[in-house]
mmCIF file of C-alpha atoms in Angstrom:
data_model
loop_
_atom_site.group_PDB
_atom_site.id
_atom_site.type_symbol
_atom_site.label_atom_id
_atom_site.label_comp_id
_atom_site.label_asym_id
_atom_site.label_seq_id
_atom_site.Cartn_x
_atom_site.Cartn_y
_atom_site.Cartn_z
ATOM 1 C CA UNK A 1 0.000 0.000 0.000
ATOM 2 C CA UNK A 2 1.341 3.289 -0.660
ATOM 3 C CA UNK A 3 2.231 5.476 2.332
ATOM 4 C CA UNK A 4 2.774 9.575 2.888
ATOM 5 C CA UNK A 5 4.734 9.840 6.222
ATOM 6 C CA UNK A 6 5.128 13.199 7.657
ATOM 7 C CA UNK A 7 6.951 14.877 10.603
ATOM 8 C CA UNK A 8 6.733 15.997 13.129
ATOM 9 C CA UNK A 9 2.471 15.892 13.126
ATOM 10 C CA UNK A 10 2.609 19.030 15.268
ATOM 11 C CA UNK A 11 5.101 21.634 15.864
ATOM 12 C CA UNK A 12 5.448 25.237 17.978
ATOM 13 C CA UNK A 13 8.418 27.690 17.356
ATOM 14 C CA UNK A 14 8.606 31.134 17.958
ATOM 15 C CA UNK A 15 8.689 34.128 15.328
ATOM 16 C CA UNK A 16 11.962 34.243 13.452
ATOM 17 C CA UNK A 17 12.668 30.791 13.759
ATOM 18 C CA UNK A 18 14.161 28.352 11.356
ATOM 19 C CA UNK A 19 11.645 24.897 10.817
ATOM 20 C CA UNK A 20 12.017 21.933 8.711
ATOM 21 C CA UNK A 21 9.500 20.045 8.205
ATOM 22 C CA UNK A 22 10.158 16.273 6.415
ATOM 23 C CA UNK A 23 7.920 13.637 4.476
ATOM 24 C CA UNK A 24 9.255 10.403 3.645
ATOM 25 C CA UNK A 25 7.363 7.808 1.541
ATOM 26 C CA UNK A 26 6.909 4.358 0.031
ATOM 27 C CA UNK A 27 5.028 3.990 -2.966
ATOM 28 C CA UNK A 28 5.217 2.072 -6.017
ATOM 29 C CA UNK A 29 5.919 4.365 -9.322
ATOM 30 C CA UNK A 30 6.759 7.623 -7.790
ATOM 31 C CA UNK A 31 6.208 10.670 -10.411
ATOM 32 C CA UNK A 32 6.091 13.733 -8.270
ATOM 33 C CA UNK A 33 6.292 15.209 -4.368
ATOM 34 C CA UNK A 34 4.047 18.511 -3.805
ATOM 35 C CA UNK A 35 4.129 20.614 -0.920
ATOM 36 C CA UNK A 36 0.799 22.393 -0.461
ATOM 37 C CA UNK A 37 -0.437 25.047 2.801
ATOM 38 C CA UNK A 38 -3.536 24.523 4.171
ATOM 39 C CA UNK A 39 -4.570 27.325 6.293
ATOM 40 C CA UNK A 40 -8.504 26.896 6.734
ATOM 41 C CA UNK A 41 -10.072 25.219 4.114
ATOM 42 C CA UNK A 42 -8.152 24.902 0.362
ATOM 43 C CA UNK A 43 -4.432 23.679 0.351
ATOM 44 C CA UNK A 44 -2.526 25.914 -1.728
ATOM 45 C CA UNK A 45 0.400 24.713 -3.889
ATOM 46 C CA UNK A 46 4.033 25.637 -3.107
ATOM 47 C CA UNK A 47 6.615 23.461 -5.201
ATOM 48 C CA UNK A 48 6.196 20.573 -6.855
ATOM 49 C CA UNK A 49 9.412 18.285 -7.047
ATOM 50 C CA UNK A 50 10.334 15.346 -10.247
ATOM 51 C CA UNK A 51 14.469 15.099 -9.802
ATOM 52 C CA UNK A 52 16.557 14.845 -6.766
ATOM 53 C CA UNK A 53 18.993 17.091 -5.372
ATOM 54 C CA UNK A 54 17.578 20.216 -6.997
ATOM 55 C CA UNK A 55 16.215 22.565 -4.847
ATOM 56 C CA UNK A 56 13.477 24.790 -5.349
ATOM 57 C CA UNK A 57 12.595 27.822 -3.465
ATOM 58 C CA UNK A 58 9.922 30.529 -3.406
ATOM 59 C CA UNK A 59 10.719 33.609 -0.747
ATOM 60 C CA UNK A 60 11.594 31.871 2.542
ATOM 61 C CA UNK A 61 10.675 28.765 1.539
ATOM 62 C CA UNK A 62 12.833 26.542 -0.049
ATOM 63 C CA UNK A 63 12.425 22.331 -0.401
ATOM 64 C CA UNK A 64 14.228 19.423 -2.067
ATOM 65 C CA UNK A 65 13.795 15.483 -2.508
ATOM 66 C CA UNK A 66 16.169 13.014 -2.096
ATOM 67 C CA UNK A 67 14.692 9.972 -4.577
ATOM 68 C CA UNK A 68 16.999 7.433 -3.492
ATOM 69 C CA UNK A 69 16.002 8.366 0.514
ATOM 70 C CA UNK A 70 12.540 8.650 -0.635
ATOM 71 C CA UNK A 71 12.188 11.901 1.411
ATOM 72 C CA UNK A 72 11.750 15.189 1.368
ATOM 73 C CA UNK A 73 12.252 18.327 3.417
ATOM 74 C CA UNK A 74 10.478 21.645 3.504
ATOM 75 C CA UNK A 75 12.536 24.458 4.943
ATOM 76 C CA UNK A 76 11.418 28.078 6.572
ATOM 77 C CA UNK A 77 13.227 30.432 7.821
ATOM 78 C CA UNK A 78 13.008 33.840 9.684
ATOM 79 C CA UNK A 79 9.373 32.120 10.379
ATOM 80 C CA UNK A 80 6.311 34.954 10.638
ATOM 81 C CA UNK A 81 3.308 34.343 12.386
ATOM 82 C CA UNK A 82 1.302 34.091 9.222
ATOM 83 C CA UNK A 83 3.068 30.607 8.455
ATOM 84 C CA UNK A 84 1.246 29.160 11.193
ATOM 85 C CA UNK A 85 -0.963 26.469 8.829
ATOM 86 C CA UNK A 86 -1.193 22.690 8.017
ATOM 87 C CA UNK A 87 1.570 21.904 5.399
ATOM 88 C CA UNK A 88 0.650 19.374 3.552
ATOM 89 C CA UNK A 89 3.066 16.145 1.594
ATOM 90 C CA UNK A 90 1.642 14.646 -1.194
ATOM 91 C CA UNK A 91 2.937 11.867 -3.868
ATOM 92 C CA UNK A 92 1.569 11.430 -7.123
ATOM 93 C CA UNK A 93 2.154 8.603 -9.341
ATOM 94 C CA UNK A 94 2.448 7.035 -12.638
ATOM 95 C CA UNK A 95 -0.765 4.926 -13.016
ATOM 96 C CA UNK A 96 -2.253 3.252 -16.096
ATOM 97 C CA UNK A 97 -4.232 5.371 -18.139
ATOM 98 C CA UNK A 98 -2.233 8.366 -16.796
ATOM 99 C CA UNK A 99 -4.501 9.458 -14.354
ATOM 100 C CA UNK A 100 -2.839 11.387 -11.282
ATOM 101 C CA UNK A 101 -4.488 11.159 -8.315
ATOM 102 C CA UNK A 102 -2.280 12.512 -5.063
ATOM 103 C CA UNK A 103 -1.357 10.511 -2.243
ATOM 104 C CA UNK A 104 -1.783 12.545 0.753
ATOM 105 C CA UNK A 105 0.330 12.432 4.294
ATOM 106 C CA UNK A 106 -1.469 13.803 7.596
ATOM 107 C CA UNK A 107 0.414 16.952 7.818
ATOM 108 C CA UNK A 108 2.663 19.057 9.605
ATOM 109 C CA UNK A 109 0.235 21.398 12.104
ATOM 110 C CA UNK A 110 2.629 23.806 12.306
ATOM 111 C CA UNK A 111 2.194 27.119 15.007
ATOM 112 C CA UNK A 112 4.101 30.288 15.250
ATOM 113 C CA UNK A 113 4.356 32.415 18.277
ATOM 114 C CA UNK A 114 4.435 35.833 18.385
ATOM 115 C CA UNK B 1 -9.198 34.583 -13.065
ATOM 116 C CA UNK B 2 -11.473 32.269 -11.115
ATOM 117 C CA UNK B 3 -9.913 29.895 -9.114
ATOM 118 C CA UNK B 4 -11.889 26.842 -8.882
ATOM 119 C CA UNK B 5 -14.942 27.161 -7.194
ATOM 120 C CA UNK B 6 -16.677 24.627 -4.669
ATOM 121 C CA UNK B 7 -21.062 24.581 -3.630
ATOM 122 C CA UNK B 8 -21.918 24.996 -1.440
ATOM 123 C CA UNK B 9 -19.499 25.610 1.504
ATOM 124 C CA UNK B 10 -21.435 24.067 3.960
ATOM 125 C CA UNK B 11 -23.630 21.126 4.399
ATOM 126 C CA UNK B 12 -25.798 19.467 6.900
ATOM 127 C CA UNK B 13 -27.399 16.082 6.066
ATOM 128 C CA UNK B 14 -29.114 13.416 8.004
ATOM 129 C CA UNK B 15 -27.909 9.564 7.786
ATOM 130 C CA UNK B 16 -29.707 7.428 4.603
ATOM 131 C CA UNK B 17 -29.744 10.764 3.037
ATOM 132 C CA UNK B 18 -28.053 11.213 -0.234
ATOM 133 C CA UNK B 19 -26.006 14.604 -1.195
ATOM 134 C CA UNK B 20 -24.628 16.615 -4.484
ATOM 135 C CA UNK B 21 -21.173 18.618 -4.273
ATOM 136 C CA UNK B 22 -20.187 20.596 -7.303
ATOM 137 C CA UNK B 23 -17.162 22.172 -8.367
ATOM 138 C CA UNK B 24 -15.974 24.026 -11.051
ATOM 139 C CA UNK B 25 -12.644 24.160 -11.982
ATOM 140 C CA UNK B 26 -9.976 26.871 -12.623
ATOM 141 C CA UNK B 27 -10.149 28.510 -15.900
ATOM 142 C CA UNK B 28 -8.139 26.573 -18.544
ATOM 143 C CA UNK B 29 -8.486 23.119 -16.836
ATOM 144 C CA UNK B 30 -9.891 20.079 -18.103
ATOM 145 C CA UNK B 31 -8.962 17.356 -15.392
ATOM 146 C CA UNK B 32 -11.239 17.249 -11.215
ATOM 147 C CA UNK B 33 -10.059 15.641 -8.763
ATOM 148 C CA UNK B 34 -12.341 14.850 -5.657
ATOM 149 C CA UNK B 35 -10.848 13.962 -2.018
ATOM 150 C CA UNK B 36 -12.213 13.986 1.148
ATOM 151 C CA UNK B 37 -10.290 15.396 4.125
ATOM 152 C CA UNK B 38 -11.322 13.966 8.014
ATOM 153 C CA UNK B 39 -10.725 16.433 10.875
ATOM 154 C CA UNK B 40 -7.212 15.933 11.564
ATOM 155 C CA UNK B 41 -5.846 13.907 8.804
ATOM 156 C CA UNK B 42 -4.936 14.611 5.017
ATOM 157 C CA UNK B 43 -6.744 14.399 1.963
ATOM 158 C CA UNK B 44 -7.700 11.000 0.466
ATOM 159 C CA UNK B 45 -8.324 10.126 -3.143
ATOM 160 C CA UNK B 46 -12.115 9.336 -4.237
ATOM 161 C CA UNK B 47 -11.481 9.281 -8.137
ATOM 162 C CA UNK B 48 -10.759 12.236 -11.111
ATOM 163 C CA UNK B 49 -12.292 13.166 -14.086
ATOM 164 C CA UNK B 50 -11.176 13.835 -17.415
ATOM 165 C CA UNK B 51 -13.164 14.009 -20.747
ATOM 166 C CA UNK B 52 -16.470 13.532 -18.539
ATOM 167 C CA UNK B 53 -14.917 9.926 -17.929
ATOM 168 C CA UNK B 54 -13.768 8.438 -14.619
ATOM 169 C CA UNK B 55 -9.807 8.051 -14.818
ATOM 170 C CA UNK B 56 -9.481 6.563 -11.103
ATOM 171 C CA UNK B 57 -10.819 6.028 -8.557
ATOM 172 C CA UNK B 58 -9.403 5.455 -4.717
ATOM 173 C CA UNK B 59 -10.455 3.307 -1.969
ATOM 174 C CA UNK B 60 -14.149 4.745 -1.868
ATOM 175 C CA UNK B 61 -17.146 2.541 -2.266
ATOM 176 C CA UNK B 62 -19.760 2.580 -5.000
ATOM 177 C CA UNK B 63 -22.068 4.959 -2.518
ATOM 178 C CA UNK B 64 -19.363 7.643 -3.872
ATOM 179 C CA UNK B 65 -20.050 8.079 -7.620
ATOM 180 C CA UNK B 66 -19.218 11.549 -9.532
ATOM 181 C CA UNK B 67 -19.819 13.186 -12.807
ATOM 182 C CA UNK B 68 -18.029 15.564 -15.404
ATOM 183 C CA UNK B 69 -19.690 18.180 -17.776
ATOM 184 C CA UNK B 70 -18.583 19.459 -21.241
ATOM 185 C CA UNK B 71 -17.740 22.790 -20.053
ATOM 186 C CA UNK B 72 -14.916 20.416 -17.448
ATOM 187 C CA UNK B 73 -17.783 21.425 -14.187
ATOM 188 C CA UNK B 74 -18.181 18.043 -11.661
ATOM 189 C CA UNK B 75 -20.408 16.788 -9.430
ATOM 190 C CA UNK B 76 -19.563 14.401 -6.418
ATOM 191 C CA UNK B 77 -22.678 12.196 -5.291
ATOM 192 C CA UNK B 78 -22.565 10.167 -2.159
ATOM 193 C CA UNK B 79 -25.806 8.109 -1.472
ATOM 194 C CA UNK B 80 -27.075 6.559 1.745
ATOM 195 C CA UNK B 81 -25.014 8.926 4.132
ATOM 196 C CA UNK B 82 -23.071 7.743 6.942
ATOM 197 C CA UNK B 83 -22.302 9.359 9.827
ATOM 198 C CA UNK B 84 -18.251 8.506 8.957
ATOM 199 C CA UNK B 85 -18.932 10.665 5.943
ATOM 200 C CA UNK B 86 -18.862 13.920 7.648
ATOM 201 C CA UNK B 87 -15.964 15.547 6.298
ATOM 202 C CA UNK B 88 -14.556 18.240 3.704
ATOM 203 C CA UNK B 89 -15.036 17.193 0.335
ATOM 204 C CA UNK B 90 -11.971 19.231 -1.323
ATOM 205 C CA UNK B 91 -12.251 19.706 -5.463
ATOM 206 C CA UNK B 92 -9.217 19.666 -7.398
ATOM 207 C CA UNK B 93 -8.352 20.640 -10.898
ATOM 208 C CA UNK B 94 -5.435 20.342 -13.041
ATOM 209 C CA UNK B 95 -5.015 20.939 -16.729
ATOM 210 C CA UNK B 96 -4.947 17.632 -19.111
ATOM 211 C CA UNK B 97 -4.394 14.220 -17.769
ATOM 212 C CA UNK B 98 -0.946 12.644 -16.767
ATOM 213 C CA UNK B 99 0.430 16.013 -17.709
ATOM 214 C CA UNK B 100 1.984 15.968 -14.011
ATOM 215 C CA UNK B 101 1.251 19.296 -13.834
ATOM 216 C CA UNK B 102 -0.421 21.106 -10.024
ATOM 217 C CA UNK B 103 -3.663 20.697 -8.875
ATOM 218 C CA UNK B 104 -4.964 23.662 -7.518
ATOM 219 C CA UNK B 105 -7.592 23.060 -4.683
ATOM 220 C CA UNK B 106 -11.140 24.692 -4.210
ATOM 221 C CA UNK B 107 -12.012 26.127 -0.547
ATOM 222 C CA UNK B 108 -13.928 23.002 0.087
ATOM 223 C CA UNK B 109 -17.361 21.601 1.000
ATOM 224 C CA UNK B 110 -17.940 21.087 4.921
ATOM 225 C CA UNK B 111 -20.654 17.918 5.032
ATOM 226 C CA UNK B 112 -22.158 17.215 8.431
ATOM 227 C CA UNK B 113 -23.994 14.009 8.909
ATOM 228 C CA UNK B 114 -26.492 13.815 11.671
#
């Protein structure tokens, strides 16, 4: 069965903190890892990685995968309280027909104190 | 440019009931994804849509059923509601299929089943 694992489920840091938040995974034809915030209702996307070692990054934000691990990290730094969300790990894979659907972990609840 | 678009936002049914979500997607996108996200956990996969066919479908019994329009618009249908189907139903839409491009995530339909 295909698994999402993320860590830690719940974290607390204080403003201008640095957090890293991982997702590891076993699943059978891997395609793509996408990080996604969920604050109250709709997960929105952040990056979306295919190759290992490269590392994408948006602001203060920045993730990578490691495909022979099977992980990947999502970074933060100088954390603001408007981080504070549910960030989300998903896997998609290569299925027949080429259909897409995303493999979900629980999430990182994530809080940032002033 | 409209995001994609989830009605309505919330939802309160009684058990045996049956219910209609409907989504429209972002403009541009052909493909809907539908996944249902329990209080505390991630999304799961029900099944996606592309060219008004059903691509795949999860681990969601036959009480979950769906349908695409021409104009790319779903509709999620559950039948004989359970109370374990209280949820938010989350629409998802991404543009052509296997294209491993994002999916980009409506704000979600809150069901309640009473």
């Amino acid at each position: 069965e295909d698994k999402v694992v993320q860590s830690p489920l719940s974290l607390v840091v204080h403003e201008g903190d640095t957090v890293t938040l991982n997702c590891s995974y076993e699943v059978t034809n891997f395609r793509s890892l996408l990080w996604y915030k969920q604050e109250k209702k709709a997960p929105t996307f952040l990056f979306m990685l295919t190759s290992s070692g490269i590392e994408k990054k948006s602001g203060r934000l920045s993730s990578i995968l490691d495909k022979k691990e099977l992980f990947s990290i999502l970074n933060i730094t100088a954390t603001q309280t408007g981080d504070s969300a549910v960030y989300l790990c998903a896997v998609g894979l290569y299925s027949g027909g080429g259909a897409d659907g995303l493999t979900f972990g629980k999430g990182t609840h994530l809080i940032i104190q002033p | 440019d409209a995001g994609v678009t989830q009605s309505p936002t919330h939802l309160i049914k009684t058990r045996g009931q049956q219910v209609t979500l409907r989504c429209s997607p972002k403009s541009g996108h052909d493909t809907v994804s539908w996944y249902q996200q329990a209080l505390g956990q991630g999304p799961q996969f029900i099944f996606q849509y592309y060219e008004e066919e059903e691509r795949q479908r999860g681990n969601f019994p036959d009480r979950f059923s769906g349908h695409q329009f021409p104009n790319y618009s779903s509709e999620l249908n559950v039948n004989a509601l359970l109370l374990g189907d209280s949820a938010l139903y989350l629409c998802a839409s991404s543009l052509g299929l296997g294209q491993n491009t994002e999916a980009f995530f409506g704000q979600g339909t809150r069901l309640t089943v009473v």
